[in-house]
Amino acid sequence: MKKIITIGEIVVEIMAVETGNGFLSAISLIGPFASGAPAIFIDQAAKLGQPCGIVSAVGNDDFGVLNVERLRNDGADVSAIAVHPTAATGSAFVRYRQDGNRDFIFNIKHSACSAIGLTPQAEALVETADHLHIMGSALFSDGIVAAIHEATRRIKAKGGTISFDPNIRKEMLELPGMREALGHALENTDLFMPSGAEIFLFTQATEEKAAVAELLARGIKAVVIKRGAEGASYFDASGETIAPAFKVEEVDPTGAGDSFGAAFVTCWLRGMAADKALVIANATGARAVGVKGPMEGTSSMAEIEAFLAARNLSGV
Ligand code: ATP
C-alpha cells in the first residue's frame, strides 16, 4: 500500500462550550483535544489502515504526549515528530458563534511548531513516502515551506504524487510568502481539494466549471470540491461526479474537511472509482461533524462500513 505523509502543525484545541461576547464571556471551556489540520488528516488516514506519517513538532509537555500517543495508537508513523526542548506544544482556542461561524485564537507560530523542518528523522520518513498531502494551514513558517518544497521535489522525483487542500483562513493570505507558497503547492499538485469558493483564489475564471477546466489545463489530474452539508464533487478530464452529503446533525464542523480529505486521498491511492471514493469521503466527513472535538470523529473502515450499511449502502 502507498504511504502518505504530511508536514505541518500539531496542536491542542480548547473549546468554549457556551458562547457569548467573545472569549471574554465564555463560561466554560473543554479540552484539550488533539488537533491541527495535518494531524487530523494523518490520524484519519491511519485509522483507515493506510501507511502514513507526519513531519511535525510538539513541546516536551503533556499536550505533546496527548497528541503523539493518539497518533501512534491510531497507527500513524510518529518517528518524525520532533520534541522541542523549550517551546510548548501549539494551541488553539475556538468558540462557535450562533450563526455557525467560528472564532479562533491560535498560538502556533511561536510554539514548538516553529521547529518543524527536515530533521534527519523527517528525511527518513520522506524517503519512505509515496504521496505528500499539503495543507495551506501549515504554510505559516519558512521552515515548513522549505521542508514541503524539498519533500515535494523528492517524492515527485521518484514518481510519487501530491495532493493539496488550501484550507485557507482569511488572515493567513496576507502573511509574507503565503501566496507564493500556495502557488508552488498548486503547480505541483496532482489532486486539488479546495472547499467551495476557495477554488477562485487560484484561477482567473470566476465560474466553477471554467475554473476547474483552467486547473485541469494546467496539468492538475483531478479536482475535488468540498461543499459542506451539500456533499462534494470530483472533476477530471472525463467530467464531474457529484455526491450529496449524508444527512446528520452537525455538532462540530472542525476537522470535517481534513477527515474527508484523508478518506478521499486514501481511496484515490487505492485506485477506487471516484463515485465510490466520494461516498466513503462524505461518510467520513459526516461522521466527523457528528462528534464534538476536531479529531474525535475520525473513523475506522469498520465504522464507515457500519455507517453506510445503516443507510442501505455498501461503499467498500
Ligand atoms: P474544515 O476546514 O472546517 O475542516 P472544509 O471547509 O474543508 O472544512 P467541508 O466542506 O465543510 O470542508 O466538509 C468536508 C466534507 O464533510 C463535506 O464535503 C461533506 O462530505 C462533509 N460534511 C461537512 N459538513 C457536513 C454536514 N453538516 N452534514 C453532512 N456532511 C457534512
Short mmCIF file of N, CA and C in Angstrom, two decimals, residues 63-194:
data_model
loop_
_atom_site.label_atom_id
_atom_site.label_comp_id
_atom_site.label_asym_id
_atom_site.label_seq_id
_atom_site.Cartn_x
_atom_site.Cartn_y
_atom_site.Cartn_z
N PHE A 63 0.60 18.15 26.56
CA PHE A 63 -0.16 18.34 25.32
C PHE A 63 0.53 17.60 24.16
N GLY A 64 1.86 17.61 24.19
CA GLY A 64 2.61 16.88 23.17
C GLY A 64 2.37 15.38 23.29
N VAL A 65 2.43 14.88 24.52
CA VAL A 65 2.23 13.44 24.76
C VAL A 65 0.83 13.03 24.29
N LEU A 66 -0.16 13.85 24.65
CA LEU A 66 -1.55 13.55 24.27
C LEU A 66 -1.67 13.36 22.75
N ASN A 67 -1.04 14.26 22.00
CA ASN A 67 -1.11 14.19 20.54
C ASN A 67 -0.33 13.00 19.97
N VAL A 68 0.91 12.87 20.42
CA VAL A 68 1.77 11.83 19.83
C VAL A 68 1.21 10.44 20.14
N GLU A 69 0.74 10.24 21.38
CA GLU A 69 0.20 8.92 21.75
C GLU A 69 -1.07 8.62 20.95
N ARG A 70 -1.87 9.65 20.75
CA ARG A 70 -3.11 9.46 19.97
C ARG A 70 -2.77 9.00 18.55
N LEU A 71 -1.82 9.70 17.90
CA LEU A 71 -1.47 9.35 16.52
C LEU A 71 -0.82 7.97 16.46
N ARG A 72 0.05 7.70 17.44
CA ARG A 72 0.73 6.40 17.46
C ARG A 72 -0.30 5.27 17.63
N ASN A 73 -1.22 5.45 18.60
CA ASN A 73 -2.22 4.41 18.85
C ASN A 73 -3.12 4.17 17.64
N ASP A 74 -3.35 5.22 16.86
CA ASP A 74 -4.23 5.06 15.69
C ASP A 74 -3.46 4.53 14.48
N GLY A 75 -2.14 4.36 14.61
CA GLY A 75 -1.39 3.67 13.55
C GLY A 75 -0.51 4.55 12.69
N ALA A 76 -0.39 5.86 13.02
CA ALA A 76 0.47 6.73 12.20
C ALA A 76 1.93 6.57 12.60
N ASP A 77 2.82 6.81 11.66
CA ASP A 77 4.26 6.82 11.92
C ASP A 77 4.59 8.17 12.58
N VAL A 78 5.03 8.12 13.85
CA VAL A 78 5.29 9.36 14.60
C VAL A 78 6.79 9.61 14.75
N SER A 79 7.60 8.88 13.97
CA SER A 79 9.05 8.97 14.13
C SER A 79 9.61 10.35 13.76
N ALA A 80 8.88 11.12 12.94
CA ALA A 80 9.38 12.43 12.52
C ALA A 80 8.67 13.58 13.26
N ILE A 81 8.10 13.28 14.42
CA ILE A 81 7.57 14.37 15.27
C ILE A 81 8.67 14.72 16.26
N ALA A 82 9.27 15.90 16.08
CA ALA A 82 10.34 16.33 16.98
C ALA A 82 9.75 16.80 18.31
N VAL A 83 10.53 16.65 19.37
CA VAL A 83 10.11 17.20 20.67
C VAL A 83 11.00 18.40 20.97
N HIS A 84 10.37 19.57 21.01
CA HIS A 84 11.12 20.82 21.22
C HIS A 84 11.56 20.89 22.68
N PRO A 85 12.83 21.22 22.94
CA PRO A 85 13.30 21.20 24.33
C PRO A 85 12.69 22.29 25.22
N THR A 86 12.30 23.42 24.62
CA THR A 86 11.82 24.52 25.47
C THR A 86 10.42 25.03 25.11
N ALA A 87 10.11 25.13 23.82
CA ALA A 87 8.81 25.71 23.44
C ALA A 87 7.67 24.72 23.72
N ALA A 88 6.48 25.27 24.02
CA ALA A 88 5.32 24.42 24.33
C ALA A 88 4.63 23.95 23.06
N THR A 89 3.85 22.88 23.19
CA THR A 89 3.00 22.41 22.09
C THR A 89 2.05 23.54 21.68
N GLY A 90 1.82 23.66 20.38
CA GLY A 90 0.91 24.69 19.87
C GLY A 90 -0.50 24.52 20.42
N SER A 91 -1.27 25.63 20.43
CA SER A 91 -2.64 25.53 20.93
C SER A 91 -3.58 26.41 20.14
N ALA A 92 -4.84 26.05 20.19
CA ALA A 92 -5.89 26.83 19.52
C ALA A 92 -7.10 26.86 20.43
N PHE A 93 -7.67 28.05 20.61
CA PHE A 93 -8.92 28.20 21.36
C PHE A 93 -10.01 28.48 20.34
N VAL A 94 -11.12 27.79 20.44
CA VAL A 94 -12.19 28.00 19.45
C VAL A 94 -13.51 28.25 20.16
N ARG A 95 -14.30 29.14 19.58
CA ARG A 95 -15.67 29.30 20.06
C ARG A 95 -16.59 29.37 18.84
N TYR A 96 -17.77 28.82 18.98
CA TYR A 96 -18.74 28.80 17.89
C TYR A 96 -19.74 29.90 18.12
N ARG A 97 -19.98 30.69 17.06
CA ARG A 97 -20.99 31.74 17.18
C ARG A 97 -22.36 31.16 16.85
N GLN A 98 -23.39 31.91 17.23
CA GLN A 98 -24.77 31.44 16.99
C GLN A 98 -25.02 31.20 15.51
N ASP A 99 -24.35 32.00 14.63
CA ASP A 99 -24.58 31.86 13.18
C ASP A 99 -23.79 30.71 12.58
N GLY A 100 -23.10 29.93 13.42
CA GLY A 100 -22.37 28.76 12.92
C GLY A 100 -20.91 29.06 12.61
N ASN A 101 -20.53 30.35 12.55
CA ASN A 101 -19.12 30.67 12.29
C ASN A 101 -18.29 30.41 13.55
N ARG A 102 -16.97 30.36 13.34
CA ARG A 102 -16.08 30.07 14.46
C ARG A 102 -15.07 31.20 14.64
N ASP A 103 -14.68 31.46 15.87
CA ASP A 103 -13.57 32.37 16.16
C ASP A 103 -12.46 31.53 16.76
N PHE A 104 -11.23 31.78 16.29
CA PHE A 104 -10.08 31.05 16.83
C PHE A 104 -9.07 32.01 17.44
N ILE A 105 -8.41 31.59 18.49
CA ILE A 105 -7.18 32.26 18.93
C ILE A 105 -6.09 31.20 18.83
N PHE A 106 -5.09 31.45 17.99
CA PHE A 106 -4.04 30.46 17.77
C PHE A 106 -2.75 30.83 18.48
N ASN A 107 -2.08 29.85 19.03
CA ASN A 107 -0.69 30.02 19.45
C ASN A 107 0.10 28.90 18.79
N ILE A 108 0.49 29.14 17.54
CA ILE A 108 1.14 28.09 16.76
C ILE A 108 2.53 28.53 16.29
N LYS A 109 2.58 29.72 15.68
CA LYS A 109 3.82 30.17 15.05
C LYS A 109 5.00 30.18 16.04
N HIS A 110 4.73 30.59 17.28
CA HIS A 110 5.83 30.69 18.24
C HIS A 110 5.85 29.50 19.22
N SER A 111 5.13 28.47 18.86
CA SER A 111 5.11 27.25 19.69
C SER A 111 6.21 26.30 19.21
N ALA A 112 6.17 25.06 19.69
CA ALA A 112 7.11 24.03 19.22
C ALA A 112 7.05 23.87 17.71
N CYS A 113 5.90 24.23 17.11
CA CYS A 113 5.74 24.09 15.66
C CYS A 113 6.79 24.90 14.89
N SER A 114 7.36 25.91 15.55
CA SER A 114 8.39 26.73 14.86
C SER A 114 9.59 25.87 14.49
N ALA A 115 9.71 24.70 15.13
CA ALA A 115 10.89 23.84 14.87
C ALA A 115 10.64 22.83 13.75
N ILE A 116 9.44 22.87 13.15
CA ILE A 116 9.16 21.86 12.10
C ILE A 116 10.07 22.10 10.91
N GLY A 117 10.76 21.07 10.50
CA GLY A 117 11.66 21.17 9.34
C GLY A 117 12.14 19.78 8.97
N LEU A 118 13.04 19.73 8.00
CA LEU A 118 13.53 18.42 7.55
C LEU A 118 14.67 17.94 8.44
N THR A 119 14.34 17.44 9.60
CA THR A 119 15.31 16.80 10.50
C THR A 119 15.75 15.48 9.85
N PRO A 120 16.79 14.84 10.36
CA PRO A 120 17.17 13.54 9.80
C PRO A 120 16.01 12.53 9.85
N GLN A 121 15.21 12.57 10.93
CA GLN A 121 14.06 11.65 11.03
C GLN A 121 13.02 11.98 9.96
N ALA A 122 12.85 13.29 9.70
CA ALA A 122 11.88 13.70 8.67
C ALA A 122 12.38 13.26 7.29
N GLU A 123 13.67 13.41 7.06
CA GLU A 123 14.23 12.97 5.77
C GLU A 123 14.00 11.48 5.58
N ALA A 124 14.17 10.72 6.66
CA ALA A 124 13.98 9.26 6.58
C ALA A 124 12.51 8.95 6.26
N LEU A 125 11.59 9.72 6.86
CA LEU A 125 10.17 9.49 6.58
C LEU A 125 9.85 9.81 5.12
N VAL A 126 10.36 10.94 4.64
CA VAL A 126 10.13 11.34 3.24
C VAL A 126 10.63 10.24 2.29
N GLU A 127 11.74 9.65 2.66
CA GLU A 127 12.34 8.57 1.86
C GLU A 127 11.36 7.41 1.66
N THR A 128 10.52 7.16 2.68
CA THR A 128 9.60 6.00 2.61
C THR A 128 8.25 6.38 1.99
N ALA A 129 8.05 7.66 1.65
CA ALA A 129 6.71 8.12 1.25
C ALA A 129 6.46 7.98 -0.25
N ASP A 130 5.19 7.67 -0.59
CA ASP A 130 4.75 7.65 -1.99
C ASP A 130 3.91 8.87 -2.33
N HIS A 131 3.39 9.52 -1.30
CA HIS A 131 2.43 10.60 -1.54
C HIS A 131 2.57 11.66 -0.45
N LEU A 132 2.55 12.94 -0.86
CA LEU A 132 2.58 14.05 0.09
C LEU A 132 1.26 14.81 0.01
N HIS A 133 0.63 15.04 1.15
CA HIS A 133 -0.58 15.88 1.20
C HIS A 133 -0.18 17.22 1.81
N ILE A 134 -0.40 18.30 1.04
CA ILE A 134 -0.03 19.65 1.52
C ILE A 134 -1.29 20.36 2.02
N MET A 135 -1.21 20.98 3.19
CA MET A 135 -2.33 21.73 3.75
C MET A 135 -1.93 23.20 3.87
N GLY A 136 -2.76 24.08 3.32
CA GLY A 136 -2.47 25.52 3.35
C GLY A 136 -2.22 26.04 4.75
N SER A 137 -2.92 25.49 5.73
CA SER A 137 -2.79 25.99 7.11
C SER A 137 -1.36 25.83 7.63
N ALA A 138 -0.61 24.90 7.02
CA ALA A 138 0.75 24.62 7.51
C ALA A 138 1.80 25.58 6.96
N LEU A 139 1.40 26.42 6.01
CA LEU A 139 2.42 27.21 5.30
C LEU A 139 2.76 28.52 6.03
N PHE A 140 2.75 28.50 7.36
CA PHE A 140 2.94 29.74 8.12
C PHE A 140 4.39 30.00 8.49
N SER A 141 5.28 29.03 8.22
CA SER A 141 6.68 29.31 8.59
C SER A 141 7.60 28.96 7.43
N ASP A 142 8.71 29.70 7.34
CA ASP A 142 9.66 29.47 6.24
C ASP A 142 10.20 28.05 6.31
N GLY A 143 10.41 27.55 7.55
CA GLY A 143 10.96 26.21 7.72
C GLY A 143 10.03 25.14 7.15
N ILE A 144 8.73 25.32 7.40
CA ILE A 144 7.76 24.33 6.89
C ILE A 144 7.67 24.43 5.37
N VAL A 145 7.63 25.67 4.88
CA VAL A 145 7.53 25.85 3.42
C VAL A 145 8.74 25.21 2.74
N ALA A 146 9.93 25.43 3.30
CA ALA A 146 11.15 24.84 2.70
C ALA A 146 11.08 23.31 2.77
N ALA A 147 10.60 22.78 3.89
CA ALA A 147 10.50 21.32 4.03
C ALA A 147 9.51 20.75 3.02
N ILE A 148 8.40 21.46 2.82
CA ILE A 148 7.39 20.98 1.86
C ILE A 148 7.95 21.03 0.43
N HIS A 149 8.68 22.11 0.10
CA HIS A 149 9.29 22.20 -1.24
C HIS A 149 10.22 21.01 -1.47
N GLU A 150 11.06 20.74 -0.48
CA GLU A 150 12.05 19.68 -0.66
C GLU A 150 11.37 18.30 -0.70
N ALA A 151 10.40 18.09 0.14
CA ALA A 151 9.68 16.80 0.14
C ALA A 151 8.94 16.62 -1.19
N THR A 152 8.35 17.71 -1.68
CA THR A 152 7.65 17.66 -2.98
C THR A 152 8.63 17.22 -4.06
N ARG A 153 9.80 17.86 -4.07
CA ARG A 153 10.81 17.55 -5.09
C ARG A 153 11.22 16.08 -5.03
N ARG A 154 11.49 15.61 -3.81
CA ARG A 154 11.98 14.23 -3.67
C ARG A 154 10.90 13.22 -4.03
N ILE A 155 9.68 13.48 -3.59
CA ILE A 155 8.60 12.50 -3.84
C ILE A 155 8.24 12.47 -5.32
N LYS A 156 8.20 13.65 -5.95
CA LYS A 156 7.91 13.68 -7.39
C LYS A 156 9.03 13.03 -8.19
N ALA A 157 10.28 13.22 -7.74
CA ALA A 157 11.43 12.66 -8.48
C ALA A 157 11.36 11.14 -8.53
N LYS A 158 10.72 10.53 -7.51
CA LYS A 158 10.64 9.06 -7.55
C LYS A 158 9.27 8.58 -8.02
N GLY A 159 8.53 9.49 -8.68
CA GLY A 159 7.26 9.08 -9.30
C GLY A 159 6.07 9.09 -8.35
N GLY A 160 6.22 9.72 -7.19
CA GLY A 160 5.11 9.82 -6.23
C GLY A 160 4.13 10.92 -6.61
N THR A 161 3.12 11.10 -5.80
CA THR A 161 2.05 12.06 -6.11
C THR A 161 1.83 13.05 -4.96
N ILE A 162 1.14 14.16 -5.32
CA ILE A 162 0.91 15.25 -4.36
C ILE A 162 -0.58 15.59 -4.36
N SER A 163 -1.14 15.78 -3.18
CA SER A 163 -2.48 16.37 -3.09
C SER A 163 -2.36 17.66 -2.28
N PHE A 164 -3.34 18.56 -2.47
CA PHE A 164 -3.24 19.88 -1.85
C PHE A 164 -4.63 20.36 -1.46
N ASP A 165 -4.79 20.63 -0.15
CA ASP A 165 -6.02 21.21 0.38
C ASP A 165 -5.66 22.62 0.86
N PRO A 166 -6.12 23.67 0.15
CA PRO A 166 -5.66 25.03 0.53
C PRO A 166 -6.04 25.42 1.96
N ASN A 167 -7.20 24.97 2.43
CA ASN A 167 -7.53 25.12 3.85
C ASN A 167 -7.19 26.52 4.35
N ILE A 168 -7.64 27.51 3.60
CA ILE A 168 -7.18 28.89 3.85
C ILE A 168 -8.04 29.62 4.88
N ARG A 169 -7.36 30.24 5.82
CA ARG A 169 -8.06 31.16 6.72
C ARG A 169 -7.68 32.56 6.25
N LYS A 170 -8.71 33.41 6.18
CA LYS A 170 -8.54 34.75 5.58
C LYS A 170 -7.27 35.47 6.05
N GLU A 171 -7.03 35.41 7.38
CA GLU A 171 -5.94 36.18 7.96
C GLU A 171 -4.57 35.67 7.48
N MET A 172 -4.56 34.43 6.96
CA MET A 172 -3.28 33.84 6.53
C MET A 172 -2.81 34.41 5.20
N LEU A 173 -3.78 34.83 4.36
CA LEU A 173 -3.44 35.17 2.98
C LEU A 173 -2.42 36.29 2.87
N GLU A 174 -2.45 37.20 3.84
CA GLU A 174 -1.54 38.35 3.75
C GLU A 174 -0.18 38.09 4.41
N LEU A 175 0.04 36.89 4.95
CA LEU A 175 1.35 36.59 5.54
C LEU A 175 2.41 36.63 4.44
N PRO A 176 3.62 37.15 4.75
CA PRO A 176 4.66 37.23 3.72
C PRO A 176 4.96 35.84 3.15
N GLY A 177 5.01 35.74 1.84
CA GLY A 177 5.38 34.48 1.19
C GLY A 177 4.23 33.48 1.04
N MET A 178 3.06 33.78 1.66
CA MET A 178 1.96 32.80 1.64
C MET A 178 1.44 32.54 0.24
N ARG A 179 1.22 33.60 -0.54
CA ARG A 179 0.66 33.41 -1.88
C ARG A 179 1.62 32.62 -2.76
N GLU A 180 2.93 32.87 -2.61
CA GLU A 180 3.93 32.12 -3.38
C GLU A 180 3.90 30.65 -2.97
N ALA A 181 3.81 30.40 -1.67
CA ALA A 181 3.80 29.01 -1.18
C ALA A 181 2.56 28.27 -1.68
N LEU A 182 1.41 28.96 -1.69
CA LEU A 182 0.18 28.33 -2.20
C LEU A 182 0.33 28.05 -3.70
N GLY A 183 0.95 29.00 -4.42
CA GLY A 183 1.16 28.84 -5.86
C GLY A 183 2.07 27.66 -6.15
N HIS A 184 3.12 27.50 -5.36
CA HIS A 184 4.06 26.39 -5.55
C HIS A 184 3.34 25.05 -5.31
N ALA A 185 2.52 25.01 -4.28
CA ALA A 185 1.78 23.76 -3.98
C ALA A 185 0.86 23.42 -5.15
N LEU A 186 0.16 24.44 -5.65
CA LEU A 186 -0.77 24.20 -6.76
C LEU A 186 -0.04 23.68 -8.00
N GLU A 187 1.07 24.31 -8.32
CA GLU A 187 1.85 23.92 -9.51
C GLU A 187 2.24 22.45 -9.49
N ASN A 188 2.46 21.93 -8.28
CA ASN A 188 2.97 20.56 -8.16
C ASN A 188 1.90 19.53 -7.86
N THR A 189 0.65 20.01 -7.73
CA THR A 189 -0.35 19.06 -7.24
C THR A 189 -0.95 18.18 -8.34
N ASP A 190 -1.27 16.95 -7.97
CA ASP A 190 -1.99 16.03 -8.85
C ASP A 190 -3.47 16.06 -8.54
N LEU A 191 -3.79 16.17 -7.24
CA LEU A 191 -5.17 16.12 -6.77
C LEU A 191 -5.40 17.37 -5.91
N PHE A 192 -6.28 18.27 -6.38
CA PHE A 192 -6.51 19.54 -5.71
C PHE A 192 -7.85 19.47 -4.99
N MET A 193 -7.88 19.89 -3.72
CA MET A 193 -9.08 19.68 -2.90
C MET A 193 -9.55 20.95 -2.17
N PRO A 194 -10.01 21.96 -2.92
CA PRO A 194 -10.49 23.18 -2.25
C PRO A 194 -11.89 22.99 -1.66
#
